[in-house]
Amino acid sequence: MTTFRHLTDEQLIDYSLGNLPKFDSHKVQEHLQDCKTCQEKWREWQQVLNVEGKGDGYLNDELREQIWQSVEKRQNRKWQFSIRGVWQLSVAVVVCFFIIAFVFLNDLKDSDRKLLITHNDEIQATNFLKKPNTEQLHIIPVQHSMQSDPPLQGNIWINDATRELLLEVDGLVEMNNYDYQLWIIFQDNEVLGAIIPTINGSSRMFIQGMDVQNFIEIKASLEPKGGSIVPTGPDTFFVEIRR
């Protein structure tokens, strides 16, 4: 398998739990045959999952927490820095943060993707649903999210002309240390993310100022509390963009 990109933790976990489609599983298997780095990482994940003894095909709350605790323990054992090393790392992190923030803010000045987001009871979107060209897309739960009670379900409405998006979803399992995050991926590979606020497992989001005609993917994932800059957690649901 010829590739220059390593497998993500999410891919390795889903592969170990048997959650990947047959085609994706075959691609991961081919990659593992050629990539020693990913082989080592996969073996570590197998140890974590097998030690817990819960290879039940999806990550429930208890298993998810145990996995990340195990990962943190492994990282703490692996990275034992001296005081000087920690200080140098901290300085490097701060410098990188300001560089990234500077680049990000300058990109925003020239971008037309400046969003206005309204949540839950603040939303007045009745007229939006009646507008011409408003298209309804069904939310498709990822396999491990189908175990929730009530089941995860909902819709997303988009409108190319008015540059608007409405999300309505129910069945999100609320967890203390994690947030659900909506991701919108564009044709130029720009990724925009927004925290999905939940009330009793439900959420409504109305987003204006969207470059809707350039969407290539909409999905949601479970991220550490406060959200992530890029998707890192397991996917929760996605919608099919029909063009």
C-alpha positions as a printed Julia matrix, in Angstrom:
243×3 Matrix{Float64}:
   0.0    0.0    0.0
   1.75   3.18  -1.13
   1.0    6.13   1.14
   2.83   8.83   3.06
   0.19   9.25   5.77
   0.07   7.18   8.93
  -3.17   5.7   10.22
  -5.06   7.69  12.86
  -5.86   6.37  16.34
  -9.55   6.37  15.33
  -8.84   4.11  12.33
  -6.76   1.73  14.44
  -9.42   1.54  17.17
 -12.25   0.94  14.69
 -10.13  -1.65  12.85
  -9.38  -3.47  16.12
 -13.06  -3.43  17.09
 -14.21  -4.55  13.64
 -16.16  -1.33  12.98
 -14.65  -0.51   9.59
 -16.36  -1.35   6.29
 -14.75  -4.25   4.42
 -13.01  -1.98   1.89
 -11.56   0.36   4.55
 -10.53  -2.6    6.7
  -8.64  -4.08   3.75
  -6.82  -0.77   3.18
  -5.81  -0.58   6.84
  -4.58  -4.17   6.74
  -2.44  -3.44   3.67
  -0.99  -0.33   5.32
  -0.08  -2.26   8.48
   1.85  -4.79   6.4
   4.19  -2.05   5.14
   4.33   0.52   7.96
   6.3   -0.41  11.08
   5.27   2.79  12.87
   1.57   2.01  12.5
   2.2   -1.66  13.36
   3.69  -0.6   16.71
   0.85   1.83  17.36
  -1.74  -0.82  16.46
  -0.15  -3.34  18.84
  -0.36  -0.75  21.64
  -4.06  -0.2   20.92
  -4.64  -3.97  20.85
  -3.06  -4.24  24.28
  -5.27  -1.46  25.62
  -8.45  -2.94  24.16
  -7.63  -6.54  25.04
  -6.54  -5.69  28.59
  -9.92  -4.16  29.22
 -11.57  -7.31  27.81
 -14.43  -5.44  26.17
 -14.06  -5.89  22.41
 -17.79  -5.49  21.95
 -17.61  -3.62  18.63
 -18.19  -0.09  19.89
 -16.81   2.34  22.45
 -19.19   2.76  25.35
 -18.57   5.45  27.97
 -16.77   3.15  30.41
 -14.47   1.66  27.78
 -13.71   5.09  26.26
 -12.66   6.42  29.68
 -10.52   3.34  30.37
  -8.82   3.63  26.98
  -7.81   7.24  27.47
  -6.62   6.55  31.02
  -4.44   3.76  29.66
  -3.11   6.03  26.91
  -2.28   8.74  29.44
  -0.42   6.23  31.62
   1.57   5.01  28.62
   2.43   8.56  27.6
   3.47   9.47  31.14
   5.82   6.48  31.25
   7.13   7.21  27.77
   7.82  10.93  28.25
   9.93  11.61  31.35
  11.38  15.06  30.81
  13.86  16.91  32.98
  12.82  20.31  34.4
  14.86  22.02  31.71
  13.22  19.92  29.01
   9.74  20.77  30.26
  10.59  24.48  30.26
  11.92  24.28  26.7
   8.84  22.37  25.56
   6.53  24.92  27.19
   8.28  27.79  25.42
   8.03  25.96  22.1
   4.31  25.29  22.63
   3.61  28.95  23.43
   5.56  30.12  20.37
   3.72  27.63  18.12
   0.38  28.72  19.56
   0.99  32.37  18.71
   2.22  31.48  15.22
  -0.86  29.35  14.55
  -3.18  32.0   16.0
  -1.54  34.7   13.86
  -1.91  32.67  10.67
  -5.49  31.67  11.55
  -6.6   35.23  12.28
  -5.01  36.53   9.1
  -6.75  33.83   7.08
 -10.07  34.85   8.63
  -9.62  38.43   7.39
  -9.69  37.23   3.78
 -12.23  34.44   4.22
 -15.92  34.77   3.46
 -16.62  31.88   5.83
 -17.5   34.0    8.84
 -20.38  32.24  10.52
 -23.32  33.37  12.61
 -24.42  30.47  14.81
 -27.67  30.34  16.79
 -28.49  27.56  19.27
 -31.64  25.79  20.44
 -34.44  28.09  21.69
 -32.87  31.17  20.08
 -33.48  29.76  16.61
 -36.18  31.32  14.44
 -35.83  29.15  11.33
 -39.41  28.34  10.35
 -39.25  30.48   7.22
 -35.91  28.96   6.24
 -37.49  25.51   5.87
 -40.06  26.97   3.46
 -37.56  28.8    1.27
 -36.95  27.61  -2.31
 -33.81  25.47  -2.73
 -33.77  24.37   0.91
 -32.63  20.72   0.8
 -33.21  18.19   3.57
 -30.45  15.66   4.36
 -30.89  12.76   6.76
 -28.35  12.16   9.52
 -26.69   8.74   9.31
 -25.38   7.43  12.66
 -21.99   5.76  12.79
 -22.2    2.15  13.96
 -21.24   2.62  17.63
 -23.69   5.55  17.93
 -26.62   3.33  16.95
 -26.56   1.83  20.46
 -27.91   5.02  22.12
 -31.37   5.11  23.68
 -33.26   6.89  22.24
 -31.49   6.11  18.95
 -29.49   8.9   17.33
 -31.51  10.52  14.55
 -32.08  13.87  12.94
 -31.81  16.02   9.82
 -29.74  18.79   8.32
 -31.24  21.37   5.97
 -28.99  23.4    3.66
 -29.67  26.19   1.18
 -27.08  27.19  -1.43
 -28.78  30.46  -2.26
 -29.23  31.8    1.28
 -25.95  30.23   2.58
 -27.69  28.7    5.6
 -27.68  25.4    7.46
 -30.05  24.04  10.1
 -29.2   21.0   12.25
 -31.72  19.1   14.38
 -30.47  15.97  16.15
 -31.68  13.77  19.0
 -30.16  10.81  20.85
 -26.75  12.32  21.71
 -25.37  10.68  24.86
 -24.08  13.45  27.11
 -20.68  12.85  28.75
 -18.91  15.01  31.34
 -15.49  15.14  29.69
 -16.49  15.31  26.03
 -18.32  17.58  23.6
 -19.97  16.76  20.3
 -18.51  18.84  17.48
 -19.92  19.48  14.0
 -17.41  19.48  11.14
 -17.92  21.0    7.7
 -15.3   20.14   5.06
 -15.04  22.23   1.89
 -13.7   21.46  -1.59
 -10.47  23.38  -0.82
  -9.99  21.1    2.24
 -10.74  23.88   4.7
 -12.42  22.47   7.81
 -14.77  24.45  10.04
 -15.84  23.07  13.41
 -18.46  24.13  15.93
 -19.43  22.68  19.32
 -22.89  21.09  19.3
 -24.62  22.21  22.53
 -26.96  19.55  23.9
 -30.06  19.71  26.08
 -31.2   16.29  27.29
 -29.45  14.66  24.34
 -30.96  16.98  21.71
 -29.6   19.96  19.82
 -30.61  22.55  17.23
 -28.09  24.75  15.41
 -28.79  27.4   12.78
 -25.68  28.55  10.91
 -25.64  31.5    8.5
 -22.88  32.62   6.15
 -22.07  29.12   4.86
 -20.29  28.48   1.55
 -22.84  25.72   1.0
 -22.15  25.04  -2.67
 -18.58  24.03  -1.8
 -19.46  21.45   0.89
 -17.96  18.01   0.32
 -18.69  16.5    3.74
 -20.63  17.16   6.95
 -20.04  15.02  10.01
 -19.88  15.09  13.81
 -17.38  13.59  16.21
 -16.86  13.24  19.95
 -14.04  15.54  21.12
 -12.4   16.4   24.46
 -14.28  19.03  26.48
 -13.99  22.42  24.8
 -13.62  20.98  21.29
 -10.7   20.44  18.92
  -9.14  22.38  16.07
  -9.39  19.33  13.8
 -11.41  16.09  14.16
  -9.68  13.68  16.57
 -12.41  11.66  18.27
 -14.56   8.87  16.87
 -17.2    9.98  14.36
 -20.78  10.09  15.65
 -22.81  10.77  12.52
 -22.48  12.06   8.96
 -24.69  13.2    6.1
 -24.39  12.39   2.43
 -23.86  15.48   0.25
 -25.66  15.02  -3.04
 -24.37  17.16  -5.9
